[in-house]
XYZ file of C-alpha atoms in Angstrom:
307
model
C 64.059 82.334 90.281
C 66.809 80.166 90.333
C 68.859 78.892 86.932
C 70.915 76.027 87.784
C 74.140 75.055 84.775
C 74.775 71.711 83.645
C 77.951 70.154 85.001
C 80.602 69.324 82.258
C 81.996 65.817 82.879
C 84.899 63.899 81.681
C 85.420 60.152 81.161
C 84.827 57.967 84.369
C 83.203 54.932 85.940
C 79.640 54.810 85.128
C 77.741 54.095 88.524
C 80.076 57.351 89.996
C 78.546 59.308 87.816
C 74.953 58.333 88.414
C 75.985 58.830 92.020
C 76.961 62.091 91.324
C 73.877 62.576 89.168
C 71.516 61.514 91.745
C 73.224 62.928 94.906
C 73.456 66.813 92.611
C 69.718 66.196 91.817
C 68.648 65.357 95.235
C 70.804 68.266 96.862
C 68.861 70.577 94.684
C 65.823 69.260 94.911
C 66.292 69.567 98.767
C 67.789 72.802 98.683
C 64.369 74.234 96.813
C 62.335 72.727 99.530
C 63.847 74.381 101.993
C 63.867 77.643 100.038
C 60.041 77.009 99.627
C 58.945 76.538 102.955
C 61.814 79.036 104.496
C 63.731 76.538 106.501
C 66.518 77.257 104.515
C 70.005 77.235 106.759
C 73.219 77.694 105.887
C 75.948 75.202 106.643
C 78.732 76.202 109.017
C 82.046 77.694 106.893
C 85.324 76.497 106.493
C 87.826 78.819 107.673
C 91.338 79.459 106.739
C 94.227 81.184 105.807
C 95.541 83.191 102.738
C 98.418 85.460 102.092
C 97.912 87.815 99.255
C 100.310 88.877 100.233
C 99.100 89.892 103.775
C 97.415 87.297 105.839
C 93.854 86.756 105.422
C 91.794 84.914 107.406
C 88.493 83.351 105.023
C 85.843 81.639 105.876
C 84.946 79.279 102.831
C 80.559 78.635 102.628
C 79.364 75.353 101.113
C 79.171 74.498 97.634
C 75.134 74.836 97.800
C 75.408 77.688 99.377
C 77.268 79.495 96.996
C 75.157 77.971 94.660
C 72.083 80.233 96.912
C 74.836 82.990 96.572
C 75.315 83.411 93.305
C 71.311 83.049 92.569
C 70.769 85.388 95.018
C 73.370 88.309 93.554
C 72.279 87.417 90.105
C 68.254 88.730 91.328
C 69.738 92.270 93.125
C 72.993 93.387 91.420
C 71.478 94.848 88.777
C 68.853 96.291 90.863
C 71.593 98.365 92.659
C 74.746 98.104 90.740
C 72.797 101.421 88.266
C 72.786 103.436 91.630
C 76.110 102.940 92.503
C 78.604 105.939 91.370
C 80.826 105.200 88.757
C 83.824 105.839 90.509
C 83.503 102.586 92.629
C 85.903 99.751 90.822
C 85.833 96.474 93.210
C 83.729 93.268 92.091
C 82.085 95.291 89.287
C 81.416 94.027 85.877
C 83.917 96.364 83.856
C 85.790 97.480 86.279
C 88.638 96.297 88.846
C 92.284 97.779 89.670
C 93.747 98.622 86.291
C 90.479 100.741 85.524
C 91.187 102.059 88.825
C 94.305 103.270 88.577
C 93.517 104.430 85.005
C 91.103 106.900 86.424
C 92.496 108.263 89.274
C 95.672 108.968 86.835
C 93.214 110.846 84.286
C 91.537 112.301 87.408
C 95.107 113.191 88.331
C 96.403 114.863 85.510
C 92.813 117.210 85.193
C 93.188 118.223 88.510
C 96.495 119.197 87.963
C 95.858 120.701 84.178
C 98.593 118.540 82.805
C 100.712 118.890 86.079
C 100.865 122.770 85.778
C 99.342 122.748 89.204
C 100.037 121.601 92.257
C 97.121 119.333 94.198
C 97.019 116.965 97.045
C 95.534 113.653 97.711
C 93.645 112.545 101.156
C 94.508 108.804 100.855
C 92.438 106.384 103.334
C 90.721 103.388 104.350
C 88.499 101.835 106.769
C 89.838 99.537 109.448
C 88.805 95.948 109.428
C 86.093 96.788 106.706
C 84.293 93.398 106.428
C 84.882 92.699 110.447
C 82.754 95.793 111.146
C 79.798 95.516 109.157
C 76.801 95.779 110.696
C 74.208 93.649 109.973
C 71.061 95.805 110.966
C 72.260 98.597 109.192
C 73.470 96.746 106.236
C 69.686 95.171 106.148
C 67.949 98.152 106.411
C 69.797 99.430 103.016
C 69.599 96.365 101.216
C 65.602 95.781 102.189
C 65.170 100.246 100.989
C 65.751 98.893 97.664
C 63.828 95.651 97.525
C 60.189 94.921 97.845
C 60.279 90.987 97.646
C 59.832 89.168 101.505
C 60.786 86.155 100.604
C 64.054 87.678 98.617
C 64.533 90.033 101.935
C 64.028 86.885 103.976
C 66.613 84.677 101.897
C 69.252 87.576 102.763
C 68.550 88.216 106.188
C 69.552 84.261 106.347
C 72.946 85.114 104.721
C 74.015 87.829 106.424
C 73.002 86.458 109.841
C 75.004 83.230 108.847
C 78.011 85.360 110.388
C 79.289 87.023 112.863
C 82.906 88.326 113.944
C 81.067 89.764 117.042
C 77.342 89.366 117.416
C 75.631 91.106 114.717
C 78.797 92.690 113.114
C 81.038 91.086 110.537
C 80.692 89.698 107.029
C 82.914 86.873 105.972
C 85.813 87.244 103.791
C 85.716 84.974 100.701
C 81.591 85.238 100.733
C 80.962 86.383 96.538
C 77.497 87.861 98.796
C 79.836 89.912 101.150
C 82.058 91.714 98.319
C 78.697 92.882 96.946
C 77.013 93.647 100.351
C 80.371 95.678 101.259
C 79.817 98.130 98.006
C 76.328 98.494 99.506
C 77.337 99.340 102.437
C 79.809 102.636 100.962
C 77.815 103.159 98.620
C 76.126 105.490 101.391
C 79.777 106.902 102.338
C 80.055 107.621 98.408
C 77.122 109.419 98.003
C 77.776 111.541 101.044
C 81.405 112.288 99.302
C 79.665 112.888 95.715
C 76.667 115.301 96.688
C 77.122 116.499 100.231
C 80.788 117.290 100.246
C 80.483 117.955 96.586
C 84.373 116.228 95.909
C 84.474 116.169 92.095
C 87.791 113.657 92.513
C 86.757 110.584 93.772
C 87.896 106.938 93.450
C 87.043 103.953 95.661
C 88.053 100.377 95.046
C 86.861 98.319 98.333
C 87.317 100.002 101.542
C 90.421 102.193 99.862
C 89.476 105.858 99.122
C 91.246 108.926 97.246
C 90.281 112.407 97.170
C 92.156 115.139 95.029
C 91.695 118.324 96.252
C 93.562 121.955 96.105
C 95.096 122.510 99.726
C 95.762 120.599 102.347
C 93.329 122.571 104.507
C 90.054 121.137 102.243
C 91.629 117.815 102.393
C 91.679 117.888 106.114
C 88.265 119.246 106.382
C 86.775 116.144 104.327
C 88.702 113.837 106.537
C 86.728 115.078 109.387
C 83.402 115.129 107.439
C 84.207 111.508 106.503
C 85.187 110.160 110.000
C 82.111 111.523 111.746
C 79.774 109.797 109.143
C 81.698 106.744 108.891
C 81.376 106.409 112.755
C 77.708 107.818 113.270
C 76.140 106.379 109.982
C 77.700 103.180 109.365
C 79.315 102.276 112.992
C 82.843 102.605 111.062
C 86.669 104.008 111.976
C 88.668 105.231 109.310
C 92.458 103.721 109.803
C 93.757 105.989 111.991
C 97.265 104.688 110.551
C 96.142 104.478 107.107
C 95.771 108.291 106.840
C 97.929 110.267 104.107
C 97.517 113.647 103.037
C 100.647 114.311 100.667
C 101.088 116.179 97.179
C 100.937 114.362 93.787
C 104.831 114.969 93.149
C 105.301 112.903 96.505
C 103.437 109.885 94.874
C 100.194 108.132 95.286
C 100.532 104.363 96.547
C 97.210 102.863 95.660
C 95.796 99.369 94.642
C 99.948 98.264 94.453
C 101.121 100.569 92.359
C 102.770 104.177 93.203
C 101.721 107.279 90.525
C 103.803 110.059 90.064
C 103.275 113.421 87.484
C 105.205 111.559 84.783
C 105.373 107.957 85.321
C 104.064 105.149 87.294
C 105.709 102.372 89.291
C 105.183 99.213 91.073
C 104.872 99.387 95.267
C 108.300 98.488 96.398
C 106.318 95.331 98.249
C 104.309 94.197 95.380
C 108.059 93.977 92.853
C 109.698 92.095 95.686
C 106.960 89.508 95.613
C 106.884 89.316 91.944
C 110.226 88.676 91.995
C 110.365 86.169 94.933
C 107.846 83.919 93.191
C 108.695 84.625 89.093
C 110.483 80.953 89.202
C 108.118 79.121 90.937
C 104.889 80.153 89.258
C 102.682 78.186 85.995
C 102.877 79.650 82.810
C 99.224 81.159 83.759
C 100.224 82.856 87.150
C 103.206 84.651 85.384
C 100.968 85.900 82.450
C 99.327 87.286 85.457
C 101.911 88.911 86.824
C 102.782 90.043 83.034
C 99.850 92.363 82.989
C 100.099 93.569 86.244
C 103.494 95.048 84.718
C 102.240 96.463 81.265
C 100.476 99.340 84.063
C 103.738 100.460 84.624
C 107.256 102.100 83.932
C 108.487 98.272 84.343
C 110.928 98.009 81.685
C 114.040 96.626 84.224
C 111.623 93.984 86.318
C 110.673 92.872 83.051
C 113.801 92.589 81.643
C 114.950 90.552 85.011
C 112.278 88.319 84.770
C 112.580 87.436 81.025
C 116.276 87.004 81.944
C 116.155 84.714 85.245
């Protein structure tokens, strides 16, 4: 089940990297024992702070059990990443936020016919997405789509590993709980899709867009969408985080704002670039770099080539 990578090593003392050798081998070897005869537990996390830019508080898992994390999305993503909709862009393999963006403009610009018409966008997102997970409804979903005990066993273990309250929460910085979270939507998207029959759609994480016609459609979905958020999934839609507004107003979404004819960095997301630009690697600015080319950026790119 499992495929385990050979570790690439550089120059060193000899008996350290027998050590290594032997203490890797006999951590695996121990670690497939345990998998074997289910007594399999997870080591406590780590937890601690990020800002990116808003403070995050993650909860870091052991290095063999991401190794059990990895193995374990490697078995199931493809099993449900085909039954996702397309129109869902986090932690998916040929997708993320530029391909986000990218479609909601296109999606944009057909609502609109070329902006000939005018359309509005419901804008919203679920509060304290991973804190609110539930576990026994997440479990039922996951275990709908897969027949193997001892694979349905192996992820009760994971998501029971954590709790922000008991039996709710998934941990932030978990590669298992970015996956389990598009799970978990996925039933929100579907609803969207085929029961409310929205034919503009975009989700990237627990952010959601609809385009729709009037404001009094819009408004109708938003109801549709906080009763089965709450009665399905035991989830509250941000009740600060709401935005109906037209497209000529602008669209803040995944850091960037869109407008009929151009496109432009949230006013947060330049002033960081521009707070950091000195003190970054060569790598973190050609970061930064394409994070601009999705833009009208010309200026902040002209200040930063200058400074």
């Amino acid at each position: 089940m499992y495929a385990w990578k050979k570790f690439k090593r550089g120059k060193g003392n000899k008996l350290s990297i027998q050590a290594f050798e032997y203490n890797l081998e006999s951590e695996i070897i121990a670690l497939h024992q345990s998998l074997v005869a289910k007594t399999y537990t997870p080591e406590p996390y780590k937890p601690f702070y990020v800002y990116d830019p808003k403070k995050r508080f993650i909860h870091k898992a052991e290095v063999i059990d991401r190794v059990v994390h990895q193995a374990v999305i490697n078995i199931i993503e493809p099993l449900f990443d085909k039954k996702f909709i397309y129109d869902s862009y986090a932690c998916r393999l040929g997708k993320g936020t530029h391909r986000a963006i990218a479609r909601l403009r296109y999606f944009l610009q057909k609502a609109s016919r070329n902006n000939t018409k005018k359309v509005w966008i419901l804008k919203c997102d679920i509060k304290k997405f991973f804190d609110s997970i539930d576990h026994a409804i997440l479990k039922e979903v996951l275990c709908q789509h897969i027949d193997c005990i001892d694979t349905r066993w192996l992820i009760d273990r994971i998501v029971d590993s954590f709790e922000k309250t008991p039996r709710v929460g998934l941990p932030l910085g978990n590669l298992t709980s970015q996956f389990f979270g598009n799970v978990y939507l996925h039933q929100l998207d579907f609803y969207i899709k085929h029961t409310l029959k929205v034919q503009y759609y975009v989700r990237y994480c627990d952010d959601m867009v609809l385009i729709g016609y009037d404001k009094a459609t819009l408004t109708k979905y938003l109801e549709a969408i906080l009763l089965f958020t709450q009665e399905q999934l035991s989830l509250d839609i941000h009740p600060n985080k709401i935005f109906i507004r037209s497209y000529t107003q602008g669209i803040d979404f995944l850091g960037y704002v869109l407008f009929p004819h151009h496109t432009i960095l949230r006013k947060t997301t330049k002033k960081r670039i521009i707070r950091k630009w000195l003190y970054l690697n060569t790598q973190q600015q050609a970061s930064y770099r394409e994070v601009l080319q999705y833009c009208n950026s010309y200026k902040i790119q002209k200040m930063l080539t200058d400074s």
